[in-house]
Amino acid sequence: MFNKRVILLTLLMIGWPSIVTSNDNISVDIIVVTSVESPNFNLQQIKKIYLGMNASGLQNKHAVTLPHGNKTRQLFHIKVLGLSEARVRSFWAQMQFSGRGKAPVVLTTSKLTMDYLINNPYSIGYFAANTVLPPTLKVIYPRH
Amino acid sequence: MLRQFFKLLPLWALIVPAVKHIFTIATLILAFTFTTQAQQQSSLQFSGFGRLIAGVSQYDNTYVQEYDSHATIKNNSLIALQADWQIASNLALTSQIVGYLNDNKKSGLEWLYLNYQANATTRIKLGQLRTPFFNYSDVLDVGYAYPWIVPPSEVYASYFFSHYDGINVIHSVDYDDASAVLEAYAGTFNGPIVQDNRISDVELDYIAGFSVQTTFDNLTMRAAINIGKLNHSQPRFQPSFAELREYFEPVQLGSLIDDVELKGSYTFSQLGFSYDRLDYFIKGEWTHYKHDLVLIPTSTSYYLTLGYQYNDFLFHITQANLKDSLKLMTNTISTAQQYAMVRAIYQELIDLRVSGQRHSVTVGTRWDFAANMALKADVSRISYRTDTPVPATNDTVLMVGFEWVF
């Protein structure tokens, strides 16, 4: 049956106090934003929306993202989704080609993201933490 | 003159397989050419994937894996195009065509289904669909979606029916910190299947299954049960059962062929998990395959993969195991002269059966060097110990690959 060494290694890895990997309690220089009409989604709900989990109550919440190579995008993946850029793309390939979902809409700049969020209530996007928001948008992550 | 002809032979050996796939390749190139325009102008969207995989093994003809000591790109290289047409806000048509370099795999339509979003949480697919046996069975051709070059064969080699004609219902349930996806499917399959590069013609009365996948933070777990009834299966590499019957029926032993014919029910169970963190993951699957057939073994298999991500590089190690077992089959045919022929044939059927224990360790790396492109390299050490007279085998396989999605 299962090799004892593999089981031991697995248990060690699961219990590994992952200082680097944790996305909790780290200084955040990114904000996740939606329209003021939207509910205040928590971190788990934001993850579900960005990972295409077809959860009830989260329908029609369009997630928008920045293109590959963008620094803000990388920060968002690491700090909010807790996954590397490569793994997020690999995950979305699986979702797309198994017919389970479509990846978030890619907008090339933060300015386009801002316009999209203003014109599409309930959509969700992210920005660098020092971004000034119009009154129609609110920050849902981090929570103060 | 003759010398010239023989000089040209290697060239023809390259051209003939290329011509065989020319239709698929031409369709893909044409469709890809119009991709950008189509995406801008209508609700028709094209996407696709391709992979170029080269493999070589230490030994020839070990039958424990699909490569030999001559490096080849044929076995696992492919290109595919998917078209998604949004007919209405809740109705879409998806088709996927795949062109394989492997002559044993049938190039052409792999998916064609209607996708109906019944409500916020329920989706119904109808048409030709991928069979959802395993964690990665519906994206088996999309190498970009998984860490290895080939998913562990100990588990995935029993993926007999890559697609079926039928219905698939997916229902999502959401909790605060968790979510679940329930999936049920039912349908039929009729066509050739390939296993270990050997082809069999198969007809199923029905195929059905149910799975539950739950996600809690970084942990995803899946449990599935699949059932089916094999109406007919005829391996192309052995005499047909109808031919065998012609020998056995005249001596009133036709019932022996009834007993060994590849028809009956099967149950296929699967458990899987994946634990993903930013810089490492652990994933595994366990499967159990049970059926009424005597010529092929029942099996239990698993794999466990540990992966470490460092920037755009992934390093992974996998241990996989497969344990086969055969039902008892003894040759009780009389040794009298008139039964000599059928007795010998029956003994050959017994000797054709192979069961044993297969074990492998794979070490691999993946480099996501550009958006939607990755390079991979895997080395596998495979050992196979048999319960039957086939000698034990060890082999090492090296594979390198380029993965692309567009």
PDB file of C-alpha atoms in Angstrom, chain A residues 1-7 9-18 20-24 42 44-45 47-48 53-59 68-69 77-79 81-87 89-91 93-102, chain B residues 45 47-49 82 86 96 111 113 115 117 120-121 123 125 135-136 138-139 142 144-146 170 172 174-179 213 215 217-218 275-282 286 302 304 306-309 312 319 366 368 370-372 405-406:
ATOM      1  CA  MET A   1       0.000   0.000   0.000  1.00  0.00           C
ATOM      2  CA  PHE A   2       1.084   3.626   0.437  1.00  0.00           C
ATOM      3  CA  ASN A   3       4.735   4.093   0.947  1.00  0.00           C
ATOM      4  CA  LYS A   4       5.297   5.239   4.545  1.00  0.00           C
ATOM      5  CA  ARG A   5       7.969   7.739   3.554  1.00  0.00           C
ATOM      6  CA  VAL A   6       5.570   9.440   1.114  1.00  0.00           C
ATOM      7  CA  ILE A   7       2.845   9.671   3.764  1.00  0.00           C
ATOM      8  CA  LEU A   9       6.535  13.686   3.696  1.00  0.00           C
ATOM      9  CA  THR A  10       2.948  14.632   2.862  1.00  0.00           C
ATOM     10  CA  LEU A  11       2.050  15.176   6.503  1.00  0.00           C
ATOM     11  CA  LEU A  12       5.165  17.268   6.961  1.00  0.00           C
ATOM     12  CA  MET A  13       4.253  19.412   3.974  1.00  0.00           C
ATOM     13  CA  ILE A  14       0.642  19.893   5.078  1.00  0.00           C
ATOM     14  CA  GLY A  15       1.804  20.912   8.535  1.00  0.00           C
ATOM     15  CA  TRP A  16       4.563  23.083   7.178  1.00  0.00           C
ATOM     16  CA  PRO A  17       4.194  26.524   8.776  1.00  0.00           C
ATOM     17  CA  SER A  18       4.178  28.291   5.453  1.00  0.00           C
ATOM     18  CA  VAL A  20       5.949  32.639   2.705  1.00  0.00           C
ATOM     19  CA  THR A  21       2.670  31.281   1.470  1.00  0.00           C
ATOM     20  CA  SER A  22       0.274  32.722   3.968  1.00  0.00           C
ATOM     21  CA  ASN A  23      -1.872  35.515   2.606  1.00  0.00           C
ATOM     22  CA  ASP A  24      -3.129  36.435   6.054  1.00  0.00           C
ATOM     23  CA  ASN A  42     -15.186  38.680   2.074  1.00  0.00           C
ATOM     24  CA  GLN A  44     -13.245  33.777   0.399  1.00  0.00           C
ATOM     25  CA  GLN A  45     -15.991  35.177  -1.814  1.00  0.00           C
ATOM     26  CA  LYS A  47     -11.378  34.149  -4.332  1.00  0.00           C
ATOM     27  CA  LYS A  48     -14.431  32.207  -5.502  1.00  0.00           C
ATOM     28  CA  MET A  53     -16.585  28.869  -8.620  1.00  0.00           C
ATOM     29  CA  ASN A  54     -20.166  29.147  -9.666  1.00  0.00           C
ATOM     30  CA  ALA A  55     -21.418  29.978  -6.210  1.00  0.00           C
ATOM     31  CA  SER A  56     -24.986  31.031  -5.593  1.00  0.00           C
ATOM     32  CA  GLY A  57     -25.437  34.714  -4.807  1.00  0.00           C
ATOM     33  CA  LEU A  58     -22.281  35.553  -6.713  1.00  0.00           C
ATOM     34  CA  GLN A  59     -23.787  35.394 -10.166  1.00  0.00           C
ATOM     35  CA  HIS A  68      -0.012  38.865 -17.751  1.00  0.00           C
ATOM     36  CA  GLY A  69       3.220  40.540 -16.622  1.00  0.00           C
ATOM     37  CA  HIS A  77      -2.652  36.600  -7.322  1.00  0.00           C
ATOM     38  CA  ILE A  78      -0.134  36.165  -4.522  1.00  0.00           C
ATOM     39  CA  LYS A  79      -1.849  38.139  -1.768  1.00  0.00           C
ATOM     40  CA  LEU A  81      -5.753  34.279  -4.397  1.00  0.00           C
ATOM     41  CA  GLY A  82      -2.682  32.785  -2.691  1.00  0.00           C
ATOM     42  CA  LEU A  83      -1.522  31.221  -5.959  1.00  0.00           C
ATOM     43  CA  SER A  84       1.375  31.892  -8.302  1.00  0.00           C
ATOM     44  CA  GLU A  85       0.779  33.442 -11.712  1.00  0.00           C
ATOM     45  CA  ALA A  86       1.679  30.164 -13.449  1.00  0.00           C
ATOM     46  CA  ARG A  87      -0.755  28.136 -11.347  1.00  0.00           C
ATOM     47  CA  ARG A  89      -3.143  30.344 -15.682  1.00  0.00           C
ATOM     48  CA  SER A  90      -2.905  26.572 -15.512  1.00  0.00           C
ATOM     49  CA  PHE A  91      -6.100  26.484 -13.414  1.00  0.00           C
ATOM     50  CA  ALA A  93      -6.850  26.439 -18.816  1.00  0.00           C
ATOM     51  CA  GLN A  94      -8.484  23.529 -17.001  1.00  0.00           C
ATOM     52  CA  MET A  95     -11.697  25.492 -16.379  1.00  0.00           C
ATOM     53  CA  GLN A  96     -11.925  26.817 -19.924  1.00  0.00           C
ATOM     54  CA  PHE A  97     -11.222  23.591 -21.806  1.00  0.00           C
ATOM     55  CA  SER A  98     -13.464  21.507 -19.575  1.00  0.00           C
ATOM     56  CA  GLY A  99     -16.338  23.907 -20.217  1.00  0.00           C
ATOM     57  CA  ARG A 100     -16.645  24.845 -16.541  1.00  0.00           C
ATOM     58  CA  GLY A 101     -16.074  28.547 -16.795  1.00  0.00           C
ATOM     59  CA  LYS A 102     -14.446  31.494 -18.459  1.00  0.00           C
TER      60      LYS A 102
ATOM     61  CA  GLN B  45     -15.042  32.704 -29.653  1.00  0.00           C
ATOM     62  CA  SER B  47      -9.493  29.163 -28.261  1.00  0.00           C
ATOM     63  CA  GLY B  48      -7.173  26.212 -28.459  1.00  0.00           C
ATOM     64  CA  PHE B  49      -4.190  24.316 -27.219  1.00  0.00           C
ATOM     65  CA  GLN B  82     -12.320  24.952 -29.372  1.00  0.00           C
ATOM     66  CA  GLN B  86     -23.072  32.024 -27.327  1.00  0.00           C
ATOM     67  CA  GLN B  96     -13.568  20.947 -29.847  1.00  0.00           C
ATOM     68  CA  TRP B 111     -16.476  17.574 -27.983  1.00  0.00           C
ATOM     69  CA  TYR B 113     -22.311  19.960 -26.818  1.00  0.00           C
ATOM     70  CA  ASN B 115     -24.395  24.193 -22.594  1.00  0.00           C
ATOM     71  CA  GLN B 117     -27.414  27.520 -17.779  1.00  0.00           C
ATOM     72  CA  ALA B 120     -27.711  30.574 -11.195  1.00  0.00           C
ATOM     73  CA  THR B 121     -26.392  27.275  -9.869  1.00  0.00           C
ATOM     74  CA  ARG B 123     -25.742  23.911 -15.767  1.00  0.00           C
ATOM     75  CA  LYS B 125     -24.629  19.921 -21.050  1.00  0.00           C
ATOM     76  CA  ASN B 135      -9.585  15.013 -11.684  1.00  0.00           C
ATOM     77  CA  TYR B 136      -8.007  15.717 -15.069  1.00  0.00           C
ATOM     78  CA  ASP B 138     -11.808  16.173 -19.137  1.00  0.00           C
ATOM     79  CA  VAL B 139      -8.590  18.082 -19.889  1.00  0.00           C
ATOM     80  CA  VAL B 142      -4.580  20.015 -22.360  1.00  0.00           C
ATOM     81  CA  TYR B 144      -0.905  23.063 -19.936  1.00  0.00           C
ATOM     82  CA  ALA B 145      -3.532  22.356 -17.240  1.00  0.00           C
ATOM     83  CA  TYR B 146      -1.461  19.860 -15.224  1.00  0.00           C
ATOM     84  CA  ILE B 170     -23.596  20.243 -12.800  1.00  0.00           C
ATOM     85  CA  SER B 172     -23.058  24.242  -7.464  1.00  0.00           C
ATOM     86  CA  ASP B 174     -22.136  27.650  -1.839  1.00  0.00           C
ATOM     87  CA  TYR B 175     -21.377  28.022   1.863  1.00  0.00           C
ATOM     88  CA  ASP B 176     -19.512  30.836   3.592  1.00  0.00           C
ATOM     89  CA  ASP B 177     -16.071  29.270   3.519  1.00  0.00           C
ATOM     90  CA  ALA B 178     -16.699  26.275   1.307  1.00  0.00           C
ATOM     91  CA  SER B 179     -18.312  25.318  -1.962  1.00  0.00           C
ATOM     92  CA  GLN B 213     -16.240  17.990  -5.399  1.00  0.00           C
ATOM     93  CA  THR B 215     -13.474  23.112  -1.899  1.00  0.00           C
ATOM     94  CA  ASP B 217     -10.039  27.269   1.295  1.00  0.00           C
ATOM     95  CA  ASN B 218      -6.935  25.657  -0.274  1.00  0.00           C
ATOM     96  CA  TYR B 275      -4.019  21.061  -1.476  1.00  0.00           C
ATOM     97  CA  ASP B 276      -2.663  24.242  -3.080  1.00  0.00           C
ATOM     98  CA  ARG B 277      -0.534  26.906  -1.475  1.00  0.00           C
ATOM     99  CA  LEU B 278       1.391  29.704  -3.080  1.00  0.00           C
ATOM    100  CA  ASP B 279       4.683  27.861  -3.337  1.00  0.00           C
ATOM    101  CA  TYR B 280       3.761  24.211  -3.027  1.00  0.00           C
ATOM    102  CA  PHE B 281       0.967  21.717  -3.623  1.00  0.00           C
ATOM    103  CA  ILE B 282       0.087  18.159  -2.799  1.00  0.00           C
ATOM    104  CA  TRP B 286      -7.069   6.748  -5.729  1.00  0.00           C
ATOM    105  CA  TYR B 302      -3.155   5.661  -6.706  1.00  0.00           C
ATOM    106  CA  LEU B 304       0.628  11.146  -4.873  1.00  0.00           C
ATOM    107  CA  LEU B 306       4.289  16.907  -4.315  1.00  0.00           C
ATOM    108  CA  GLY B 307       5.123  20.118  -6.139  1.00  0.00           C
ATOM    109  CA  TYR B 308       7.254  23.104  -5.273  1.00  0.00           C
ATOM    110  CA  GLN B 309       6.826  26.373  -7.152  1.00  0.00           C
ATOM    111  CA  ASP B 312       7.987  30.465 -12.936  1.00  0.00           C
ATOM    112  CA  GLN B 319       4.847   8.164  -6.720  1.00  0.00           C
ATOM    113  CA  ARG B 366       7.883  22.856 -15.675  1.00  0.00           C
ATOM    114  CA  ASP B 368       6.198  28.845 -17.557  1.00  0.00           C
ATOM    115  CA  ALA B 370       5.870  33.087 -21.365  1.00  0.00           C
ATOM    116  CA  ALA B 371       2.179  33.851 -21.087  1.00  0.00           C
ATOM    117  CA  ASN B 372       0.276  30.651 -21.966  1.00  0.00           C
ATOM    118  CA  VAL B 405      -2.828  27.456 -24.937  1.00  0.00           C
ATOM    119  CA  PHE B 406      -4.254  30.254 -27.046  1.00  0.00           C
TER     120      PHE B 406
END
